[in-house]
Short mmCIF file of C-alpha atoms and ligand atoms in Angstrom, two decimals:
data_model
loop_
_atom_site.label_atom_id
_atom_site.label_comp_id
_atom_site.label_asym_id
_atom_site.label_seq_id
_atom_site.Cartn_x
_atom_site.Cartn_y
_atom_site.Cartn_z
CA UNK A 1 1.54 -4.77 -31.94
CA UNK A 2 -0.91 -2.24 -33.40
CA UNK A 3 -1.69 -4.36 -36.48
CA UNK A 4 -0.82 -7.63 -38.18
CA UNK A 5 0.83 -5.57 -40.95
CA UNK A 6 3.23 -3.92 -38.48
CA UNK A 7 3.78 -7.27 -36.78
CA UNK A 8 4.67 -8.88 -40.13
CA UNK A 9 7.08 -6.04 -40.99
CA UNK A 10 8.77 -6.33 -37.59
CA UNK A 11 9.10 -10.09 -37.97
CA UNK A 12 11.21 -9.46 -41.08
CA UNK A 13 13.61 -7.09 -39.29
CA UNK A 14 16.79 -8.42 -37.69
CA UNK A 15 19.79 -7.32 -35.67
CA UNK A 16 21.54 -4.31 -37.22
CA UNK A 17 24.04 -1.69 -36.23
CA UNK A 18 21.95 1.19 -37.62
CA UNK A 19 18.31 0.71 -38.52
CA UNK A 20 16.41 3.39 -40.45
CA UNK A 21 12.65 3.65 -40.89
CA UNK A 22 11.97 5.96 -43.85
CA UNK A 23 8.48 7.47 -43.73
CA UNK A 24 8.18 6.20 -40.15
CA UNK A 25 4.99 8.09 -39.18
CA UNK A 26 4.10 6.48 -35.78
CA UNK A 27 7.60 5.00 -35.25
CA UNK A 28 6.35 1.56 -34.12
CA UNK A 29 9.01 -0.38 -36.03
CA UNK A 30 11.90 1.64 -34.59
CA UNK A 31 10.36 1.13 -31.13
CA UNK A 32 10.33 -2.62 -31.82
CA UNK A 33 14.04 -2.56 -32.76
CA UNK A 34 15.15 -0.32 -29.89
CA UNK A 35 13.11 -1.97 -27.14
CA UNK A 36 14.53 -5.39 -28.01
CA UNK A 37 18.09 -4.09 -28.31
CA UNK A 38 18.13 -5.15 -31.98
CA UNK A 39 20.04 -2.08 -33.15
CA UNK A 40 22.71 0.20 -31.70
CA UNK A 41 20.87 3.21 -33.08
CA UNK A 42 17.75 3.95 -35.09
CA UNK A 43 17.09 6.74 -37.56
CA UNK A 44 13.45 7.67 -38.00
CA UNK A 45 12.55 9.93 -40.91
CA UNK A 46 9.45 11.44 -42.39
CA UNK A 47 8.84 14.10 -45.02
CA UNK A 48 6.07 15.46 -42.80
CA UNK A 49 7.06 17.13 -39.52
CA UNK A 50 3.59 16.34 -38.12
CA UNK A 51 4.01 12.61 -38.87
CA UNK A 52 7.57 12.58 -37.52
CA UNK A 53 6.29 14.17 -34.30
CA UNK A 54 4.30 10.96 -33.57
CA UNK A 55 7.54 8.93 -33.68
CA UNK A 56 9.35 11.58 -31.63
CA UNK A 57 6.66 11.34 -28.94
CA UNK A 58 6.85 7.54 -28.88
CA UNK A 59 10.65 7.42 -28.90
CA UNK A 60 11.39 10.46 -26.70
CA UNK A 61 13.60 8.55 -24.22
CA UNK A 62 15.73 7.01 -26.99
CA UNK A 63 16.05 10.40 -28.71
CA UNK A 64 17.20 12.02 -25.47
CA UNK A 65 19.80 9.30 -24.92
CA UNK A 66 21.05 9.67 -28.51
CA UNK A 67 20.14 6.14 -29.66
CA UNK A 68 17.34 7.40 -31.91
CA UNK A 69 17.82 10.18 -34.44
CA UNK A 70 14.72 11.84 -35.91
CA UNK A 71 15.09 13.46 -39.31
CA UNK A 72 12.49 15.44 -41.24
CA UNK A 73 13.61 14.77 -44.80
CA UNK A 74 12.55 13.56 -48.23
CA UNK A 75 13.35 9.87 -48.63
CA UNK A 76 16.95 8.90 -47.86
CA UNK A 77 18.34 12.44 -48.13
CA UNK A 78 20.70 13.00 -45.23
CA UNK A 79 20.57 9.35 -44.11
CA UNK A 80 23.98 7.73 -43.58
CA UNK A 81 24.78 5.38 -46.51
CA UNK A 82 26.28 2.94 -44.02
CA UNK A 83 22.86 2.34 -42.48
CA UNK A 84 22.75 -1.44 -42.67
CA UNK A 85 19.00 -2.10 -42.40
CA UNK A 86 16.35 0.15 -43.95
CA UNK A 87 12.58 -0.19 -43.81
CA UNK A 88 10.36 1.71 -46.24
CA UNK A 89 6.72 0.74 -45.79
CA UNK A 90 3.26 2.00 -46.55
CA UNK A 91 4.11 4.03 -49.67
CA UNK A 92 3.56 3.35 -53.38
CA UNK A 93 6.14 1.19 -55.15
CA UNK A 94 7.02 4.05 -57.49
CA UNK A 95 7.60 6.37 -54.53
CA UNK A 96 9.82 3.77 -52.83
CA UNK A 97 11.77 3.23 -56.06
CA UNK A 98 12.15 6.99 -56.40
CA UNK A 99 13.48 7.24 -52.83
CA UNK A 100 16.05 4.51 -53.54
CA UNK A 101 17.27 5.97 -56.82
CA UNK A 102 16.76 9.71 -56.38
CA UNK A 103 19.55 12.14 -55.52
CA UNK A 104 20.68 11.13 -52.03
CA UNK A 105 19.17 7.68 -52.46
CA UNK A 106 20.91 4.31 -52.34
CA UNK A 107 20.04 0.63 -52.26
CA UNK A 108 20.63 -0.18 -48.59
CA UNK A 109 22.84 -3.06 -47.51
CA UNK A 110 19.68 -4.80 -46.27
CA UNK A 111 16.12 -3.63 -46.92
CA UNK A 112 12.52 -4.40 -46.08
CA UNK A 113 10.11 -2.70 -48.50
CA UNK A 114 6.34 -2.80 -48.35
CA UNK A 115 4.81 -1.14 -51.40
CA UNK A 116 1.07 -0.40 -51.29
CA UNK A 117 0.88 -0.74 -55.10
CA UNK A 118 3.15 -0.98 -58.16
CA UNK A 119 5.19 -3.84 -56.71
CA UNK A 120 6.20 -4.86 -60.24
CA UNK A 121 7.79 -1.47 -60.86
CA UNK A 122 9.75 -1.68 -57.61
CA UNK A 123 10.93 -5.25 -58.34
CA UNK A 124 12.14 -4.14 -61.80
CA UNK A 125 14.15 -1.27 -60.28
CA UNK A 126 15.70 -3.54 -57.62
CA UNK A 127 16.66 -6.18 -60.19
CA UNK A 128 18.06 -3.57 -62.60
CA UNK A 129 20.26 -2.23 -59.77
CA UNK A 130 21.70 -5.69 -59.07
CA UNK A 131 19.96 -6.13 -55.72
CA UNK A 132 19.35 -9.56 -54.29
CA UNK A 133 15.68 -10.15 -53.52
CA UNK A 134 15.32 -12.65 -50.67
CA UNK A 135 11.66 -12.62 -49.60
CA UNK A 136 8.89 -11.44 -51.93
CA UNK A 137 5.40 -12.37 -50.82
CA UNK A 138 1.82 -11.24 -50.16
CA UNK A 139 0.17 -11.23 -46.75
CA UNK A 140 -3.30 -10.27 -45.61
CA UNK A 141 -4.35 -7.86 -42.90
CA UNK A 142 -7.83 -6.78 -43.96
CA UNK A 143 -6.23 -5.79 -47.29
CA UNK A 144 -3.48 -7.60 -49.19
CA UNK A 145 0.07 -6.31 -48.89
CA UNK A 146 3.29 -7.14 -50.74
CA UNK A 147 6.60 -7.18 -48.93
CA UNK A 148 10.06 -7.42 -50.50
CA UNK A 149 13.23 -7.99 -48.53
CA UNK A 150 16.80 -8.29 -49.72
CA UNK A 151 20.30 -6.90 -49.97
CA UNK A 152 22.05 -4.35 -52.16
CA UNK A 153 24.53 -6.83 -53.59
CA UNK A 154 24.44 -10.34 -54.98
CA UNK A 155 21.89 -9.98 -57.82
CA UNK A 156 18.81 -12.12 -58.40
CA UNK A 157 18.24 -14.71 -61.16
CA UNK A 158 15.93 -13.11 -63.78
CA UNK A 159 12.24 -12.91 -62.88
CA UNK A 160 9.49 -14.13 -65.23
CA UNK A 161 6.72 -11.66 -66.14
CA UNK A 162 4.43 -13.30 -63.56
CA UNK A 163 7.13 -13.18 -60.86
CA UNK A 164 7.59 -9.47 -61.58
CA UNK A 165 3.85 -8.91 -61.31
CA UNK A 166 3.21 -10.99 -58.18
CA UNK A 167 6.50 -11.79 -56.43
CA UNK A 168 8.66 -14.89 -56.86
CA UNK A 169 7.90 -16.42 -53.48
CA UNK A 170 4.15 -16.27 -54.09
CA UNK A 171 4.45 -18.27 -57.29
CA UNK A 172 6.81 -20.81 -55.78
CA UNK A 173 5.04 -21.35 -52.44
CA UNK A 174 1.43 -20.53 -53.37
CA UNK A 175 0.62 -19.44 -49.81
CA UNK A 176 -3.00 -19.14 -48.69
CA UNK A 177 -2.96 -15.31 -48.55
CA UNK A 178 -1.66 -15.12 -52.13
CA UNK A 179 -4.33 -17.55 -53.38
CA UNK A 180 -7.00 -15.50 -51.58
CA UNK A 181 -5.58 -12.36 -53.24
CA UNK A 182 -5.86 -14.00 -56.68
CA UNK A 183 -9.45 -15.12 -55.99
CA UNK A 184 -10.34 -11.59 -54.88
CA UNK A 185 -8.79 -10.11 -58.04
CA UNK A 186 -10.69 -12.61 -60.21
CA UNK A 187 -13.87 -11.62 -58.37
CA UNK A 188 -13.22 -7.96 -59.22
CA UNK A 189 -12.80 -8.84 -62.91
CA UNK A 190 -16.05 -10.83 -62.81
CA UNK A 191 -17.85 -7.83 -61.30
CA UNK A 192 -16.53 -5.66 -64.15
CA UNK A 193 -17.54 -8.25 -66.74
CA UNK A 194 -21.09 -8.40 -65.32
CA UNK A 195 -21.61 -4.77 -66.40
CA UNK A 196 -22.41 -3.58 -69.94
CA UNK A 197 -19.00 -2.90 -71.52
CA UNK A 198 -17.48 -1.70 -74.77
CA UNK A 199 -16.14 -4.68 -76.73
CA UNK A 200 -12.51 -3.63 -76.27
CA UNK A 201 -12.93 -3.18 -72.50
CA UNK A 202 -14.64 -6.59 -72.26
CA UNK A 203 -11.84 -8.32 -74.16
CA UNK A 204 -9.21 -6.69 -71.91
CA UNK A 205 -11.03 -7.68 -68.70
CA UNK A 206 -11.54 -11.24 -69.98
CA UNK A 207 -7.83 -11.56 -70.84
CA UNK A 208 -6.86 -10.22 -67.38
CA UNK A 209 -9.24 -12.65 -65.68
CA UNK A 210 -7.87 -15.55 -67.74
CA UNK A 211 -4.32 -14.57 -66.79
CA UNK A 212 -5.20 -14.46 -63.09
CA UNK A 213 -6.90 -17.86 -63.39
CA UNK A 214 -3.77 -19.24 -65.06
CA UNK A 215 -1.70 -18.01 -62.10
CA UNK A 216 -4.24 -19.41 -59.61
CA UNK A 217 -4.15 -22.81 -61.29
CA UNK A 218 -0.34 -22.78 -61.32
CA UNK A 219 -0.28 -22.85 -65.14
CA UNK A 220 1.44 -19.44 -65.36
CA UNK A 221 4.71 -19.15 -63.50
C1 SAM B 1 0.93 5.50 -44.92
S1 SAM B 1 2.24 6.15 -43.96
C2 SAM B 1 3.14 4.67 -43.57
C3 SAM B 1 3.80 4.79 -42.23
C4 SAM B 1 4.65 3.58 -41.83
N1 SAM B 1 5.83 3.50 -42.63
C5 SAM B 1 3.85 2.32 -41.94
O1 SAM B 1 4.13 1.49 -42.81
O2 SAM B 1 2.92 2.14 -41.14
C6 SAM B 1 3.33 6.91 -45.13
C7 SAM B 1 4.31 7.82 -44.46
O3 SAM B 1 5.36 8.11 -45.37
C8 SAM B 1 5.64 9.48 -45.33
N2 SAM B 1 6.27 9.83 -46.61
C9 SAM B 1 5.67 9.90 -47.83
N3 SAM B 1 6.57 10.21 -48.77
C10 SAM B 1 7.77 10.32 -48.14
C11 SAM B 1 9.09 10.63 -48.57
N4 SAM B 1 9.36 10.89 -49.85
N5 SAM B 1 10.07 10.67 -47.65
C12 SAM B 1 9.80 10.43 -46.34
N6 SAM B 1 8.57 10.15 -45.88
C13 SAM B 1 7.57 10.09 -46.76
C14 SAM B 1 4.31 10.13 -45.04
O4 SAM B 1 4.44 11.44 -44.50
C15 SAM B 1 3.70 9.15 -44.05
O5 SAM B 1 4.03 9.43 -42.73
#
């Protein structure tokens, strides 16, 4: 596997009839699914023809045999709504939410989403649409990444403010990567607070640091 991030994403994928990787770029995850016979067909999409070309090069044999369909498109536009497993990774949470809810978008039967930022926004959109969030945790691969998996139907019991901000599974399981993430964030606040600041900025940074410490200590859930 090219990186621990890709390996983690692949470990969350499972057998599907049609798998789609939206914003596939290199196409590694579709290659993982196809090479292991985990899907009957894979759709690989990218808004950029140059990025899609990388996946087309990697998956040439599957494309020629008709088991992989490349699509240069914006988000889910033109993707079959019956696609039962969809991966959208490596984009901002707002962009992913936009793809799911935009014209042509849909909440897939099963999804694996890996927002680079704005996870809270994406969680809110998924919950508002009645999706069931199954996994929702942080992992480390040089940087810290959030990943959210789930299904279109079934709903999710309401999230607390902290669960929205950080992911339910992180707060419940308090995994080592999540605790490291919190310590790193507290360190960033301390670096800000070490500089000369306007009173209002100082108060805000202190409150944010206190909140993070509350989460780290398990006092805020
Ligand atoms: C940082 S790369 C991530 C690639 C891969 N998904 C991963 O996680 O390693 C983001 C990719 O998403 C594509 N992309 C960005 N916005 C998109 C959109 N609205 N629809 C489809 N692809 C998009 C970009 O062209 C780029 O190839």
